XYZ file of C-alpha atoms in Angstrom:
445
model
C 0.000 0.000 0.000
C 1.479 3.355 -1.032
C 1.022 6.711 0.669
C -1.439 7.781 -2.028
C -3.631 4.752 -1.274
C -4.020 5.591 2.416
C -7.420 7.075 3.228
C -7.829 10.746 4.080
C -9.033 9.962 7.617
C -6.063 7.667 8.188
C -3.630 10.379 7.084
C -4.835 12.553 9.964
C -5.577 9.929 12.632
C -3.944 6.546 13.100
C -6.979 5.311 15.065
C -9.160 6.028 12.021
C -7.077 3.704 9.821
C -8.304 0.321 8.715
C -6.398 -2.726 9.964
C -4.705 -3.025 6.575
C -3.638 0.625 6.655
C -2.347 0.301 10.237
C -0.344 -2.771 9.262
C 1.169 -0.953 6.274
C 2.177 2.084 8.367
C 3.546 -0.066 11.183
C 5.702 -2.004 8.702
C 7.287 1.239 7.485
C 7.869 2.476 11.029
C 9.406 -0.881 11.929
C 11.680 -0.996 8.891
C 12.929 2.573 9.330
C 13.593 1.952 13.043
C 15.514 -1.221 12.248
C 17.546 0.405 9.487
C 18.558 3.456 11.533
C 20.024 1.416 14.399
C 21.516 -1.075 11.961
C 23.515 1.736 10.316
C 24.810 3.009 13.669
C 26.121 -0.385 14.783
C 27.286 -1.408 11.332
C 29.530 1.659 11.426
C 30.637 0.864 14.996
C 31.701 -2.661 14.009
C 33.374 -1.490 10.793
C 35.441 1.108 12.635
C 36.416 -1.324 15.403
C 37.385 -4.238 13.161
C 39.244 -2.020 10.682
C 40.951 0.048 13.397
C 44.450 -1.236 12.569
C 43.978 -0.253 8.921
C 42.435 3.142 9.752
C 45.415 3.765 12.043
C 47.807 3.440 9.082
C 45.725 5.864 7.010
C 45.241 8.632 9.577
C 48.055 8.087 12.093
C 51.079 6.816 10.152
C 54.341 6.499 12.034
C 56.866 4.060 13.341
C 54.947 3.200 16.534
C 52.041 0.991 15.447
C 50.665 0.748 19.005
C 50.380 4.535 19.356
C 48.637 4.748 15.984
C 46.032 2.137 16.946
C 45.469 3.757 20.350
C 44.990 7.139 18.646
C 42.378 5.568 16.378
C 40.468 4.192 19.369
C 40.864 7.511 21.189
C 39.012 9.230 18.343
C 36.289 6.616 18.698
C 36.100 7.081 22.478
C 36.020 10.895 22.295
C 32.971 10.721 20.032
C 31.053 9.166 22.965
C 31.546 12.295 25.069
C 29.142 14.317 22.912
C 26.339 11.769 23.285
C 24.747 13.345 26.402
C 24.678 16.680 24.558
C 23.064 14.944 21.600
C 20.574 13.260 23.913
C 19.414 16.624 25.264
C 19.215 18.184 21.792
C 17.437 15.348 19.949
C 15.251 14.603 22.952
C 14.081 18.216 23.190
C 13.497 18.401 19.439
C 11.691 15.070 19.420
C 9.377 16.158 22.222
C 8.766 19.647 20.797
C 8.953 19.342 16.990
C 8.027 15.682 16.714
C 9.572 12.207 16.652
C 9.499 12.149 12.867
C 11.453 15.422 12.539
C 14.131 14.415 15.030
C 14.641 10.935 13.593
C 14.668 12.148 9.981
C 17.378 14.751 10.615
C 19.486 12.616 12.982
C 19.730 9.692 10.536
C 20.624 12.116 7.748
C 23.496 13.606 9.783
C 24.669 10.266 11.183
C 24.837 8.430 7.866
C 26.156 11.519 6.070
C 29.068 11.779 8.509
C 29.859 8.068 8.026
C 29.807 8.526 4.250
C 32.184 11.502 4.485
C 34.601 9.458 6.612
C 34.831 7.099 3.644
C 35.756 10.096 1.470
C 38.433 11.588 3.748
C 41.938 12.128 2.312
C 44.713 10.310 4.143
C 47.367 11.839 6.402
C 49.840 11.485 3.534
C 47.611 13.721 1.385
C 46.650 16.588 3.716
C 48.658 16.040 6.910
C 47.261 16.726 10.378
C 43.968 17.970 8.922
C 43.117 14.357 8.109
C 42.841 12.994 11.697
C 41.266 16.274 12.822
C 38.495 15.854 10.241
C 38.112 12.224 11.307
C 37.534 13.368 14.904
C 35.034 16.019 13.768
C 33.030 13.547 11.693
C 33.098 10.892 14.427
C 31.815 13.535 16.858
C 28.982 14.415 14.457
C 28.151 10.725 14.325
C 28.153 10.415 18.112
C 26.021 13.540 18.493
C 23.496 12.312 15.909
C 23.425 8.707 17.089
C 22.527 9.871 20.613
C 18.918 10.256 19.548
C 18.680 7.284 17.203
C 18.242 4.268 19.502
C 15.903 5.927 21.987
C 14.045 7.876 19.315
C 13.413 4.760 17.241
C 12.198 2.956 20.374
C 9.818 5.790 21.264
C 8.488 6.102 17.702
C 7.902 2.351 17.461
C 6.394 2.065 20.948
C 3.922 4.868 20.237
C 2.720 3.128 17.080
C 2.702 -0.471 18.373
C -0.396 -2.091 19.938
C -0.257 -1.773 23.735
C -0.279 -5.548 24.282
C 2.537 -6.115 21.746
C 4.926 -3.251 22.528
C 7.610 -5.566 23.867
C 7.545 -7.701 20.740
C 7.769 -4.726 18.391
C 10.342 -2.786 20.417
C 12.610 -5.844 20.645
C 13.342 -5.121 16.992
C 15.470 -2.155 18.105
C 18.075 -4.184 20.073
C 17.899 -6.890 17.399
C 18.889 -4.291 14.809
C 21.949 -3.279 16.856
C 23.107 -6.899 17.069
C 22.472 -7.375 13.338
C 24.469 -4.243 12.498
C 27.308 -5.435 14.721
C 27.366 -8.852 13.063
C 27.132 -7.586 9.470
C 29.724 -4.866 10.076
C 32.236 -7.294 11.574
C 31.578 -9.784 8.787
C 32.117 -7.194 6.045
C 35.350 -6.059 7.703
C 36.634 -9.630 7.972
C 35.744 -10.354 4.332
C 37.579 -7.229 3.184
C 40.645 -8.267 5.188
C 40.495 -11.746 3.675
C 40.021 -10.945 -0.019
C 41.991 -7.705 -0.484
C 45.770 -7.327 -0.492
C 47.000 -5.146 2.370
C 47.946 -2.295 0.012
C 44.456 -2.208 -1.536
C 42.808 -2.431 1.883
C 44.812 0.573 3.100
C 44.323 2.582 -0.078
C 40.588 2.136 -0.665
C 39.159 -1.092 0.770
C 38.521 0.248 4.285
C 36.328 2.988 2.811
C 33.657 0.591 1.478
C 31.628 0.063 4.716
C 31.544 3.805 5.416
C 30.459 4.661 1.883
C 27.643 2.097 2.207
C 26.167 4.172 5.050
C 25.268 6.943 2.584
C 22.598 5.146 0.516
C 21.344 3.166 3.526
C 20.870 6.375 5.496
C 19.082 8.050 2.596
C 16.615 5.152 2.399
C 15.836 5.449 6.136
C 15.555 9.255 5.814
C 13.248 8.931 2.797
C 10.909 6.526 4.595
C 10.766 8.612 7.761
C 9.946 11.856 5.971
C 6.893 10.160 4.457
C 5.490 8.880 7.727
C 3.022 10.727 9.924
C 4.158 11.462 13.452
C 3.082 9.023 16.147
C -0.525 8.961 17.429
C 0.634 9.783 20.975
C 2.528 12.871 19.803
C -0.459 14.094 17.767
C -2.686 13.613 20.815
C -0.246 15.626 22.942
C -0.266 18.462 20.383
C -4.056 18.421 20.277
C -4.261 18.702 24.066
C -1.491 21.356 24.086
C 0.679 19.491 26.616
C 4.023 20.485 25.089
C 6.684 21.832 27.462
C 9.344 24.405 26.607
C 12.270 22.546 28.193
C 11.664 18.797 28.359
C 15.160 18.065 29.710
C 14.647 20.422 32.655
C 11.301 18.781 33.438
C 12.884 15.295 33.360
C 15.523 16.293 35.940
C 13.001 18.206 38.049
C 9.968 15.908 38.077
C 11.065 12.498 36.808
C 14.441 11.958 38.506
C 13.322 8.633 39.961
C 12.293 7.318 36.556
C 15.513 8.612 35.006
C 17.511 6.779 37.676
C 15.561 3.610 36.925
C 16.316 4.012 33.206
C 20.028 4.504 33.897
C 20.108 1.448 36.190
C 18.500 -0.797 33.587
C 20.864 0.478 30.901
C 23.915 -0.041 33.151
C 23.380 -3.786 32.928
C 22.642 -3.552 29.228
C 25.689 -1.470 28.320
C 28.242 -3.460 30.336
C 26.695 -6.790 29.347
C 26.419 -5.952 25.659
C 29.996 -4.711 25.326
C 31.523 -7.487 27.441
C 29.553 -10.379 25.954
C 29.273 -9.347 22.312
C 32.385 -7.260 21.605
C 35.019 -7.883 24.301
C 35.039 -11.677 24.527
C 37.132 -12.353 21.381
C 39.865 -10.135 22.870
C 39.483 -11.780 26.282
C 39.692 -15.299 24.859
C 42.825 -14.615 22.809
C 44.540 -12.563 25.529
C 43.767 -14.519 28.695
C 43.119 -18.083 27.481
C 44.862 -20.389 25.015
C 42.126 -20.062 22.381
C 43.165 -18.866 18.917
C 41.752 -15.746 17.288
C 39.745 -17.570 14.604
C 38.048 -19.890 17.111
C 37.336 -16.999 19.486
C 35.693 -14.995 16.717
C 33.732 -18.037 15.512
C 32.306 -18.631 18.991
C 31.268 -14.975 19.304
C 29.715 -14.927 15.814
C 27.655 -18.046 16.588
C 26.480 -16.477 19.842
C 25.703 -13.167 18.125
C 23.573 -14.727 15.373
C 21.699 -16.835 17.939
C 21.241 -13.758 20.112
C 19.421 -11.904 17.323
C 16.689 -14.562 17.343
C 16.604 -14.907 21.144
C 15.818 -11.182 21.432
C 12.427 -11.520 19.744
C 11.368 -14.334 22.053
C 12.393 -12.345 25.112
C 10.475 -9.291 23.863
C 7.356 -11.400 23.329
C 7.739 -12.892 26.824
C 7.936 -9.421 28.391
C 4.454 -8.618 27.082
C 3.196 -11.504 29.193
C 5.239 -11.265 32.416
C 6.152 -7.559 32.460
C 9.340 -5.621 31.867
C 10.186 -5.245 35.591
C 10.402 -8.978 36.199
C 12.547 -9.464 33.099
C 14.995 -6.718 34.101
C 15.297 -7.984 37.679
C 15.650 -11.526 36.353
C 18.591 -10.447 34.188
C 20.324 -8.869 37.192
C 19.843 -11.970 39.331
C 20.973 -14.343 36.579
C 24.124 -12.353 35.858
C 24.977 -12.414 39.578
C 24.562 -16.206 39.715
C 26.030 -17.271 36.362
C 28.817 -14.797 35.510
C 31.593 -16.679 37.346
C 30.544 -20.157 36.085
C 30.437 -18.806 32.527
C 33.902 -17.230 32.756
C 35.255 -20.465 34.246
C 33.862 -22.227 31.168
C 35.549 -19.642 28.928
C 38.821 -20.422 30.669
C 38.765 -23.977 29.317
C 39.404 -22.583 25.797
C 37.410 -25.539 24.436
C 35.308 -24.337 21.493
C 32.090 -26.254 22.341
C 32.267 -25.222 26.011
C 33.045 -21.610 25.110
C 30.070 -21.505 22.714
C 27.760 -22.852 25.455
C 29.090 -20.254 27.926
C 28.540 -17.408 25.466
C 25.028 -18.639 24.646
C 24.162 -18.727 28.365
C 25.347 -15.126 28.717
C 23.447 -14.133 25.560
C 20.192 -15.568 26.912
C 20.793 -13.722 30.193
C 21.558 -10.487 28.386
C 18.431 -10.841 26.250
C 16.265 -10.694 29.390
C 17.542 -7.132 29.763
C 18.308 -6.045 26.220
C 14.974 -7.101 24.728
C 13.195 -4.861 27.237
C 15.363 -1.755 27.452
C 13.942 0.039 24.412
C 10.345 -0.574 25.433
C 10.934 0.096 29.133
C 12.553 3.479 28.484
C 9.686 4.514 26.215
C 6.996 3.368 28.654
C 8.195 5.038 31.836
C 7.937 8.676 30.702
C 4.813 10.631 29.700
C 4.480 11.733 26.081
C 5.651 15.336 26.590
C 9.105 14.209 27.811
C 9.270 10.630 26.503
C 11.940 11.161 23.851
C 14.118 13.248 26.184
C 13.809 10.908 29.150
C 14.587 7.813 27.101
C 17.554 9.437 25.349
C 19.066 10.782 28.578
C 18.764 7.495 30.451
C 20.287 5.528 27.606
C 23.185 7.846 26.764
C 24.253 8.674 30.324
C 24.582 4.965 31.080
C 26.340 4.155 27.819
C 28.884 6.947 28.171
C 29.762 6.072 31.784
C 29.507 2.281 31.656
C 29.293 1.090 28.044
C 32.171 2.977 26.483
C 34.450 2.021 29.389
C 33.451 -1.652 29.824
C 36.303 -3.228 27.856
C 38.857 -0.839 29.365
C 37.681 -1.505 32.933
C 37.649 -5.280 32.403
C 41.200 -5.264 31.042
C 42.457 -2.914 33.762
C 40.964 -5.089 36.511
C 42.642 -8.215 35.133
C 45.999 -6.465 34.770
C 45.775 -4.999 38.275
C 44.837 -8.253 40.009
C 46.112 -10.980 37.685
C 42.692 -12.629 38.041
C 40.990 -13.591 34.756
C 37.604 -13.721 36.516
C 37.538 -9.970 37.221
C 35.200 -9.165 34.279
C 32.702 -11.579 35.861
C 33.006 -9.842 39.244
C 32.529 -6.475 37.513
C 29.391 -7.742 35.752
C 28.083 -9.060 39.069
C 28.733 -5.747 40.838
C 26.964 -3.734 38.129
C 24.010 -6.156 38.195
C 23.770 -5.989 41.982
C 23.712 -2.186 42.071
C 21.233 -1.978 39.202
C 19.063 -4.707 40.719
C 18.689 -2.821 44.006
C 17.781 0.408 42.205
C 15.298 -1.341 39.899
C 13.682 -3.217 42.796
C 12.692 0.098 44.402
C 12.062 2.224 41.278
C 10.861 0.003 38.422
C 7.188 -0.360 37.532
C 5.346 -2.281 34.840
C 3.435 -0.425 32.144
C 2.903 -3.258 29.672
C -0.576 -3.314 28.222
C -1.279 0.298 29.229
C -1.762 2.807 26.358
C 1.162 5.232 26.355
C -1.076 8.299 26.422
C -2.389 7.119 29.819
C 1.066 7.143 31.459
């Protein structure tokens, strides 16, 4: 069904749409939400897995270690602008509309990724090359700050109240898919291209792909109506001038609950799905290819587990799922890391799958939970702030903290203890602050 085939009443009110029209609109909202987060994490994986190559392009020199660390420093610095982006996109999304904020943010995010693929090397323009890389990565970080939470809010406000968990689980599934596809593309490029070609032009391919993908997401979003909840808020004139100020003034408890839930998500996601290949090759006897294979198997399986966990949350409630994830991480983190220490591929795969199932109890619910806990007039801002504050403090530092703890103590189980500590703190906060809103229409919160 095309836009021209949608009835006049449906174009002005989602509730007035026929079931066929609602299904058509929801499919477009779902696809655009999936694609936006896919692009963000596809770029993240591409940058991470091609870091050694990017280092040679932008930070050439005799010290290879310094070059690689400089490349990761650029990546880390881009995270610092995320809270600023969360405030900006959240305010715009709550004042000008979810559609406006998401359409512009995906345009800037994918455009910056595309321009990274076009950047001249250090050999061509000198120090301006890494400076431009930092600027574009910062634009990406600023723009991406509103993507995950905004997509979750947009999807939650369109989804049926009794199926919000199922629909919103598509958002974390898209991040895992982007991570898997990005790492796969990077590994294929490394395998099929000679080193000279990879350095000269091969590394640019994933970043250039972000351009057309971003345009498709932007195109779809500009042709969607804003969410029913946002239209209802406009009709009732409930808009606020400074949504971020209202969140900190009136909804601090809910913001704390959002941060606590995302603490577990950010540390768990980075440790389980991105750090483990490094851990296995650095602190066990497992080879790099086997370590990556185990993580890839777990990652693909995880994508499908997410949907089941999201569906389950519609039945049992988001609060129980989030508390269950905290408790399970506390109980199973050490046994799983002991299994990783065997360096046996089948045992390592089982350990990673156990951690993936545990993580899914949290990750499948985060997007929906953040959207549900705030009223419409501050929903985008509250969700974006909770997500980005936690990811900047805990997510971006997870691999660094895990490595530092092992080096400081000589104990390979320290990442497990760190995961347990984060889960314990978050579990206590969630026990006293979390509430269930599943099945309740969002405009009634």
